[in-house]
PDB file of C-alpha atoms in Angstrom:
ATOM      1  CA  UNK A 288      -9.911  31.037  47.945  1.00 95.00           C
ATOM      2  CA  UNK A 289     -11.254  33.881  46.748  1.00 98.00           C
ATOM      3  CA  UNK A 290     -13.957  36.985  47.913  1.00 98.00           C
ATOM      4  CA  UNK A 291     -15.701  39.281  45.770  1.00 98.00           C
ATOM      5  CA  UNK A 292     -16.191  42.821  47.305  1.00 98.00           C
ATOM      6  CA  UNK A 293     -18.774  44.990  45.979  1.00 97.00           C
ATOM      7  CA  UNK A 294     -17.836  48.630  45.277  1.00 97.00           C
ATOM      8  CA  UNK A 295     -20.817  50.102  43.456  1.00 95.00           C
ATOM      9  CA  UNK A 296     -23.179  50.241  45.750  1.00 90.00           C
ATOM     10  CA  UNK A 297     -23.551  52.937  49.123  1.00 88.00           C
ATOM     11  CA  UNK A 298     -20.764  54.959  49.448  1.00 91.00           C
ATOM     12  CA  UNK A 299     -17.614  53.975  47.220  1.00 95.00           C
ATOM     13  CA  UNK A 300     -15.005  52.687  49.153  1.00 97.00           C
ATOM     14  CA  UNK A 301     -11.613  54.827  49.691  1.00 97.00           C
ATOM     15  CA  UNK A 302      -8.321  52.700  48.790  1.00 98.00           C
ATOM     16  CA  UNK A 303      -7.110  52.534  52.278  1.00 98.00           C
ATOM     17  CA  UNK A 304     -10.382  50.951  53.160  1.00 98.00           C
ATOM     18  CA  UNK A 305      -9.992  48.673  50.334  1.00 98.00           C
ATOM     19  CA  UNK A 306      -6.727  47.901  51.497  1.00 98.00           C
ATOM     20  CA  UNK A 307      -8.022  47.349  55.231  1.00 98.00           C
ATOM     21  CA  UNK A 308      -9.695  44.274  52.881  1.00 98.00           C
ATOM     22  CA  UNK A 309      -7.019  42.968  51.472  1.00 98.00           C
ATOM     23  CA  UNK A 310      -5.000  42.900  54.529  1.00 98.00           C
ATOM     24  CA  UNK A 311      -7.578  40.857  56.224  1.00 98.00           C
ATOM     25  CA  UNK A 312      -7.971  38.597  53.299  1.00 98.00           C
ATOM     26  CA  UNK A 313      -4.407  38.303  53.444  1.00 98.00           C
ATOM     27  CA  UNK A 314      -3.875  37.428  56.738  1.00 98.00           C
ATOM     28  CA  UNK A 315      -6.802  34.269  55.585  1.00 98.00           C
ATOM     29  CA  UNK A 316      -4.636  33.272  52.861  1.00 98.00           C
ATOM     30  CA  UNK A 317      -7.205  34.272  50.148  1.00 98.00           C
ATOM     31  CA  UNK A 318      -5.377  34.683  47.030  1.00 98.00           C
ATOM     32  CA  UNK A 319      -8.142  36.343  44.813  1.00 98.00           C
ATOM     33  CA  UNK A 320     -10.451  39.186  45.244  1.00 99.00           C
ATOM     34  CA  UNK A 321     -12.388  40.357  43.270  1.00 98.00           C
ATOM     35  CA  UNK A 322     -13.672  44.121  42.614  1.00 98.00           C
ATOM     36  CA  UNK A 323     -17.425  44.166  41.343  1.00 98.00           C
ATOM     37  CA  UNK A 324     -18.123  47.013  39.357  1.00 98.00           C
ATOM     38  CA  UNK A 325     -21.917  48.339  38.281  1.00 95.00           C
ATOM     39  CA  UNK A 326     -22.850  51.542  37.625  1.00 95.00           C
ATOM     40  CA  UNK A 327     -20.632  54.791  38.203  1.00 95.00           C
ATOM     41  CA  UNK A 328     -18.351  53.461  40.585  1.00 96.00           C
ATOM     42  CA  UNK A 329     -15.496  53.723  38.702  1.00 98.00           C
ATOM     43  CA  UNK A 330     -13.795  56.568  36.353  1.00 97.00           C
ATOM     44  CA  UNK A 331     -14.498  55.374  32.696  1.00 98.00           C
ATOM     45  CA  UNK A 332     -12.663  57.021  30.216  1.00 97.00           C
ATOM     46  CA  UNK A 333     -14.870  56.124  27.351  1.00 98.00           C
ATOM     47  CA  UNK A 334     -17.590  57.636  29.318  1.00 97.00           C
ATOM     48  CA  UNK A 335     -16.240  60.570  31.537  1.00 96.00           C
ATOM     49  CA  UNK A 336     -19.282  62.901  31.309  1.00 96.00           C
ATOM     50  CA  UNK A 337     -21.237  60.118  33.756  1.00 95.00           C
ATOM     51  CA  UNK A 338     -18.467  60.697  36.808  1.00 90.00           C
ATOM     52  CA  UNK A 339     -17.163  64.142  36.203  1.00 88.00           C
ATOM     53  CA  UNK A 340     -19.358  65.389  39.502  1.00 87.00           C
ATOM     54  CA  UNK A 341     -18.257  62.995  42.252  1.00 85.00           C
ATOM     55  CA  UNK A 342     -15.587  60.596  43.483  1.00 90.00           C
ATOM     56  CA  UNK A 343     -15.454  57.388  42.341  1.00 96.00           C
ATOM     57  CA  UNK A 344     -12.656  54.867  41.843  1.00 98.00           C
ATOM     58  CA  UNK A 345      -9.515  55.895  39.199  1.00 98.00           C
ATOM     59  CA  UNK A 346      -7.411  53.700  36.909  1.00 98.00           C
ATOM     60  CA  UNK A 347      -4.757  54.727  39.502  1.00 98.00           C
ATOM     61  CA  UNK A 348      -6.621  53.555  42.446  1.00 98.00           C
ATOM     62  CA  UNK A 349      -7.015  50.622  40.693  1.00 98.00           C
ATOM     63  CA  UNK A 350      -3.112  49.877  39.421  1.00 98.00           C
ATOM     64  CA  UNK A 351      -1.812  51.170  43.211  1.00 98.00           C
ATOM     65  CA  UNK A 352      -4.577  48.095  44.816  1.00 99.00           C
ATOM     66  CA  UNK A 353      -3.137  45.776  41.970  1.00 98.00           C
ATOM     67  CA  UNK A 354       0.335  46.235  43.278  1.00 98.00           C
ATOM     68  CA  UNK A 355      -1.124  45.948  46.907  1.00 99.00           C
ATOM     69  CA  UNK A 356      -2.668  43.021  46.301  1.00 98.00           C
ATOM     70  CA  UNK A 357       0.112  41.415  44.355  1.00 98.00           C
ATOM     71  CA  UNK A 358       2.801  42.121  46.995  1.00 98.00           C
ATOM     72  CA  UNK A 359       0.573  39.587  49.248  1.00 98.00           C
ATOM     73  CA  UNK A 360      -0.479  37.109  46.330  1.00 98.00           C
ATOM     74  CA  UNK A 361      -3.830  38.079  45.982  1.00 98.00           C
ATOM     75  CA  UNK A 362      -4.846  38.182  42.185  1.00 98.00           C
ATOM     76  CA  UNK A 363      -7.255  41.673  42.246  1.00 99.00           C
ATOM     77  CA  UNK A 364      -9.935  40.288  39.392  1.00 98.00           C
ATOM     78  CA  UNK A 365     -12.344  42.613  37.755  1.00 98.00           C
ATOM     79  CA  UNK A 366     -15.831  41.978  37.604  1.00 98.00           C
ATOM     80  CA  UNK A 367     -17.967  43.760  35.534  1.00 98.00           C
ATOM     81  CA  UNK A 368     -21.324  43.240  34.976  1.00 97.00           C
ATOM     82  CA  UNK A 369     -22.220  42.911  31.236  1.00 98.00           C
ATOM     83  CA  UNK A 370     -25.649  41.648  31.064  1.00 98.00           C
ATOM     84  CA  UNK A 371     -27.892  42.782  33.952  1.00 97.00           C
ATOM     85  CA  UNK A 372     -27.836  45.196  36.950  1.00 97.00           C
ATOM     86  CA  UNK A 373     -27.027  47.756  34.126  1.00 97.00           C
ATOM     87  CA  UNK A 374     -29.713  50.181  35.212  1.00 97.00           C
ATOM     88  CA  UNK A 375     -27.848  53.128  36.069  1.00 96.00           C
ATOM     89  CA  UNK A 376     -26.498  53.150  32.932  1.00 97.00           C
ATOM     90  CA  UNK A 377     -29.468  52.690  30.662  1.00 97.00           C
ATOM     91  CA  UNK A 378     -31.230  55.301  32.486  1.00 96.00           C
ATOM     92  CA  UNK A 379     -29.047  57.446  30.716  1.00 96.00           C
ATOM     93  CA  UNK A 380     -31.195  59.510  28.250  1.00 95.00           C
ATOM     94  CA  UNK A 381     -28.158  58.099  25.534  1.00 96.00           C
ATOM     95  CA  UNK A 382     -28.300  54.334  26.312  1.00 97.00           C
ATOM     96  CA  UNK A 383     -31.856  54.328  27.212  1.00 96.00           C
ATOM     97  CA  UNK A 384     -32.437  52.530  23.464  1.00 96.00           C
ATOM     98  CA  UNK A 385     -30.214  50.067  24.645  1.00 98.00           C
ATOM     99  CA  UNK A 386     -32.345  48.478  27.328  1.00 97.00           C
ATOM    100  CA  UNK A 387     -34.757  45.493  27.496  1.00 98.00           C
ATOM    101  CA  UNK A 388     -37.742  47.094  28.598  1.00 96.00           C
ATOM    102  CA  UNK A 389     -41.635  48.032  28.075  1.00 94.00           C
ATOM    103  CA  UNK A 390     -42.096  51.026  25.653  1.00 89.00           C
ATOM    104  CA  UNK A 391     -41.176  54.276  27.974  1.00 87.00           C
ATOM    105  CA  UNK A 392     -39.430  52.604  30.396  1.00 91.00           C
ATOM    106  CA  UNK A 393     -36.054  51.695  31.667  1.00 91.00           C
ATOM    107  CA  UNK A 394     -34.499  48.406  31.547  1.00 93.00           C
ATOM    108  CA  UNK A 395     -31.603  47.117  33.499  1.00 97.00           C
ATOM    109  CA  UNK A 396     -30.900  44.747  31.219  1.00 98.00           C
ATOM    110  CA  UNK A 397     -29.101  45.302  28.059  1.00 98.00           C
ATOM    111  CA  UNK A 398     -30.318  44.491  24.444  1.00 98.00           C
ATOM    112  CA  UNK A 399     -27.499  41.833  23.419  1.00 98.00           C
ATOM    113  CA  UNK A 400     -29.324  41.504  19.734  1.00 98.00           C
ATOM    114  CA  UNK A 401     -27.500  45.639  19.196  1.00 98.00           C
ATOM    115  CA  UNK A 402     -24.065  45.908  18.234  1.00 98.00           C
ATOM    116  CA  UNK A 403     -24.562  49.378  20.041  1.00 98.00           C
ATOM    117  CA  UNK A 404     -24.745  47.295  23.573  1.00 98.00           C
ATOM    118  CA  UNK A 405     -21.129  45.378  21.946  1.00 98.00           C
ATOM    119  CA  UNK A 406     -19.805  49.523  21.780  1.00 98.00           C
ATOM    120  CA  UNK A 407     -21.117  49.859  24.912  1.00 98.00           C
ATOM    121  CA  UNK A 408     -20.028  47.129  26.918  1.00 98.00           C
ATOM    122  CA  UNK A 409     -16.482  47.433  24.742  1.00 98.00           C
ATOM    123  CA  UNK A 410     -16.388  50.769  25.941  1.00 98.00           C
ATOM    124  CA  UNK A 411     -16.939  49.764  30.196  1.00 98.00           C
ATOM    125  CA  UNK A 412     -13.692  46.758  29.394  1.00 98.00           C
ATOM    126  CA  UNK A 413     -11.545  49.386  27.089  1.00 98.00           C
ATOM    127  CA  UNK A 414     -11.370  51.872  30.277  1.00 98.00           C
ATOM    128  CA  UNK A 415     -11.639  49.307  33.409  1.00 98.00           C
ATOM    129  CA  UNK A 416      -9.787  46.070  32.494  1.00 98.00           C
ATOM    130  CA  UNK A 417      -6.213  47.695  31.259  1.00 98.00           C
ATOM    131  CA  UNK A 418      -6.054  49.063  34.651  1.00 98.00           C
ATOM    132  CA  UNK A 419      -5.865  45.146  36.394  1.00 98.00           C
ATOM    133  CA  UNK A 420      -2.668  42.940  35.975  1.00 98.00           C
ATOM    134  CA  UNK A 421      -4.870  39.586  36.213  1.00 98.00           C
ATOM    135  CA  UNK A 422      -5.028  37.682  33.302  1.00 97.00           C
ATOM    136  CA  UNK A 423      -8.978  37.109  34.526  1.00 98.00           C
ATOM    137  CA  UNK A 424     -12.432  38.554  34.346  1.00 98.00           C
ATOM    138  CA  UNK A 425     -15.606  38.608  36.134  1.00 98.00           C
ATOM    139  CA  UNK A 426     -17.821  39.743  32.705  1.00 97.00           C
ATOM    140  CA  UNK A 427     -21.012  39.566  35.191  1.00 97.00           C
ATOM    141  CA  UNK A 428     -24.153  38.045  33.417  1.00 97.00           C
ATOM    142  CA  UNK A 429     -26.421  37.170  36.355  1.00 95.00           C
ATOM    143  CA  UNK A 430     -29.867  38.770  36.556  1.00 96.00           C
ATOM    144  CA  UNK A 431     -30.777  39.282  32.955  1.00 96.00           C
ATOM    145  CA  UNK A 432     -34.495  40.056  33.650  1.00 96.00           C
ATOM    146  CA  UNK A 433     -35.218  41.475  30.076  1.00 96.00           C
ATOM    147  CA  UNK A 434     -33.620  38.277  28.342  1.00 97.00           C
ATOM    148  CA  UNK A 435     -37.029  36.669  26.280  1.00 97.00           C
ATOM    149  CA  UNK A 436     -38.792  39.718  27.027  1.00 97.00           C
ATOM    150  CA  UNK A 437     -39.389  43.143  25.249  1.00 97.00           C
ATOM    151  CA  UNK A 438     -38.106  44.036  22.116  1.00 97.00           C
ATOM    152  CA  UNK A 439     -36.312  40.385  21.851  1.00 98.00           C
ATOM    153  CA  UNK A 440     -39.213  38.010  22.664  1.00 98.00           C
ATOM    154  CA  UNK A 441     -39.750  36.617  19.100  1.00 98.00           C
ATOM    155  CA  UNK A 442     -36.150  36.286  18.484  1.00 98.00           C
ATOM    156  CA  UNK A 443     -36.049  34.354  21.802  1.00 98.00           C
ATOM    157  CA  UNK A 444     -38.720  32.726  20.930  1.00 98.00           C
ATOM    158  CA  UNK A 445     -37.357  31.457  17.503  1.00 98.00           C
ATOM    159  CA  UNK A 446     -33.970  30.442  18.712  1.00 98.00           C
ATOM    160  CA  UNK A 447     -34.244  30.312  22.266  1.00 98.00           C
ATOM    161  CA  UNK A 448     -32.908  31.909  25.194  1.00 97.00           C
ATOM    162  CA  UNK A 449     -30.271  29.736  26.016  1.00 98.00           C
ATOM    163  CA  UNK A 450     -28.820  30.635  22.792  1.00 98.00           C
ATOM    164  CA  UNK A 451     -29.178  34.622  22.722  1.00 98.00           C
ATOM    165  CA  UNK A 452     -27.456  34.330  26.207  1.00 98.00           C
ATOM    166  CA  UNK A 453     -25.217  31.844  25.316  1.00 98.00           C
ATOM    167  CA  UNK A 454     -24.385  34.038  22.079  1.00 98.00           C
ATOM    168  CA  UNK A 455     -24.336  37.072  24.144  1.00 98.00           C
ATOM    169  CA  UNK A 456     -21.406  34.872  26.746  1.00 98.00           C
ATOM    170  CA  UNK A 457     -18.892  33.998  23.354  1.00 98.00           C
ATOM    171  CA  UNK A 458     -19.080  37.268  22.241  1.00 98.00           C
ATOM    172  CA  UNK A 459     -17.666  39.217  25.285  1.00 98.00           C
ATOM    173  CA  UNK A 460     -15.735  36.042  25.941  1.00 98.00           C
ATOM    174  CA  UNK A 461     -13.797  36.741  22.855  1.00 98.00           C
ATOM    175  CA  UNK A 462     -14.072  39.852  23.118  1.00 98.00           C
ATOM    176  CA  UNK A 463     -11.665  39.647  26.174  1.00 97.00           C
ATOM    177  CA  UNK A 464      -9.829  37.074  25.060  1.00 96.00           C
ATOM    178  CA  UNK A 465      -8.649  38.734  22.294  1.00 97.00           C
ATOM    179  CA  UNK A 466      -8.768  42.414  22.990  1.00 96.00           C
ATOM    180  CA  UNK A 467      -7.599  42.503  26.567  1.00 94.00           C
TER     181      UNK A 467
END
């Protein structure tokens, strides 16, 4: 039984209300929960500049809500998306090339064809995911609005876009698989 709680959006949640969660979900017998992560929500070391001005969640937030939620067998499960709802982050003047989007505007989804969107996501797993005892991942693909569009329509096109996505999948599958 699991619940996925969604800390990027409104106000990030303190730990203690996070742990007002996972006492409740306890109490349910729920025995996963699962923190979905978009945008600056969290405190990314490979990326500090972007939450240097407000508070967001810290690797030790996250290790002292791992213990929490191990002490009443709840596995805490990162999810981060990887695909779409990456608009915050591609408005960035720096990623901005990274988006699938018309000329001059910003995307939310990310160009998978760019081994600079690989860095990139590498970059989100390298600072969140050490942080989480689980041996799982959320790696958060849904909503890909760009994918056959844009700058990878005739690549689509040619090999379809079941197989860019699917592409896109086994890469950050192995990606954690190996590396994490």
């Amino acid at each position: 039984r699991g619940y996925m709680l969604d800390v990027a959006r409104g106000r990030i949640p303190k730990v203690e209300t996070i742990k007002s969660v996972i006492d409740f979900l306890s109490g349910l017998k729920y025995n996963e929960l699962q923190l979905y992560f978009e945008g600056m929500c969290f405190d990314y070391s490979a990326y500090p500049e972007y939450t240097s001005d407000f508070d967001c969640l810290t690797p030790e937030d996250i290790r002292e809500l791992d213990q929490y939620c191990a002490d009443r067998f709840i596995d805490l499960v990162p999810n981060q998306n990887s695909f779409g709802h990456l608009a915050p982050w591609l408005g960035k003047e720096e990623f901005q090339h990274l988006g699938l989007c018309e000329e001059g505007k910003k995307g939310g989804t990310i160009n998978p064809l760019l081994p600079e969107s690989y860095e990139f996501v590498d970059g989100l797993y390298e600072s969140l995911l050490p942080h989480f005892g689980s041996e799982y991942v959320n790696i958060g693909l849904d909503e890909a609005y760009g994918l056959g569009r844009y700058q990878i329509e005739e690549y689509c096109k040619k090999y379809g876009k079941g197989t860019v996505f699917m592409d896109w999948l086994n890469k950050l599958n192995t990606l954690t698989q190996e590396k994490y």
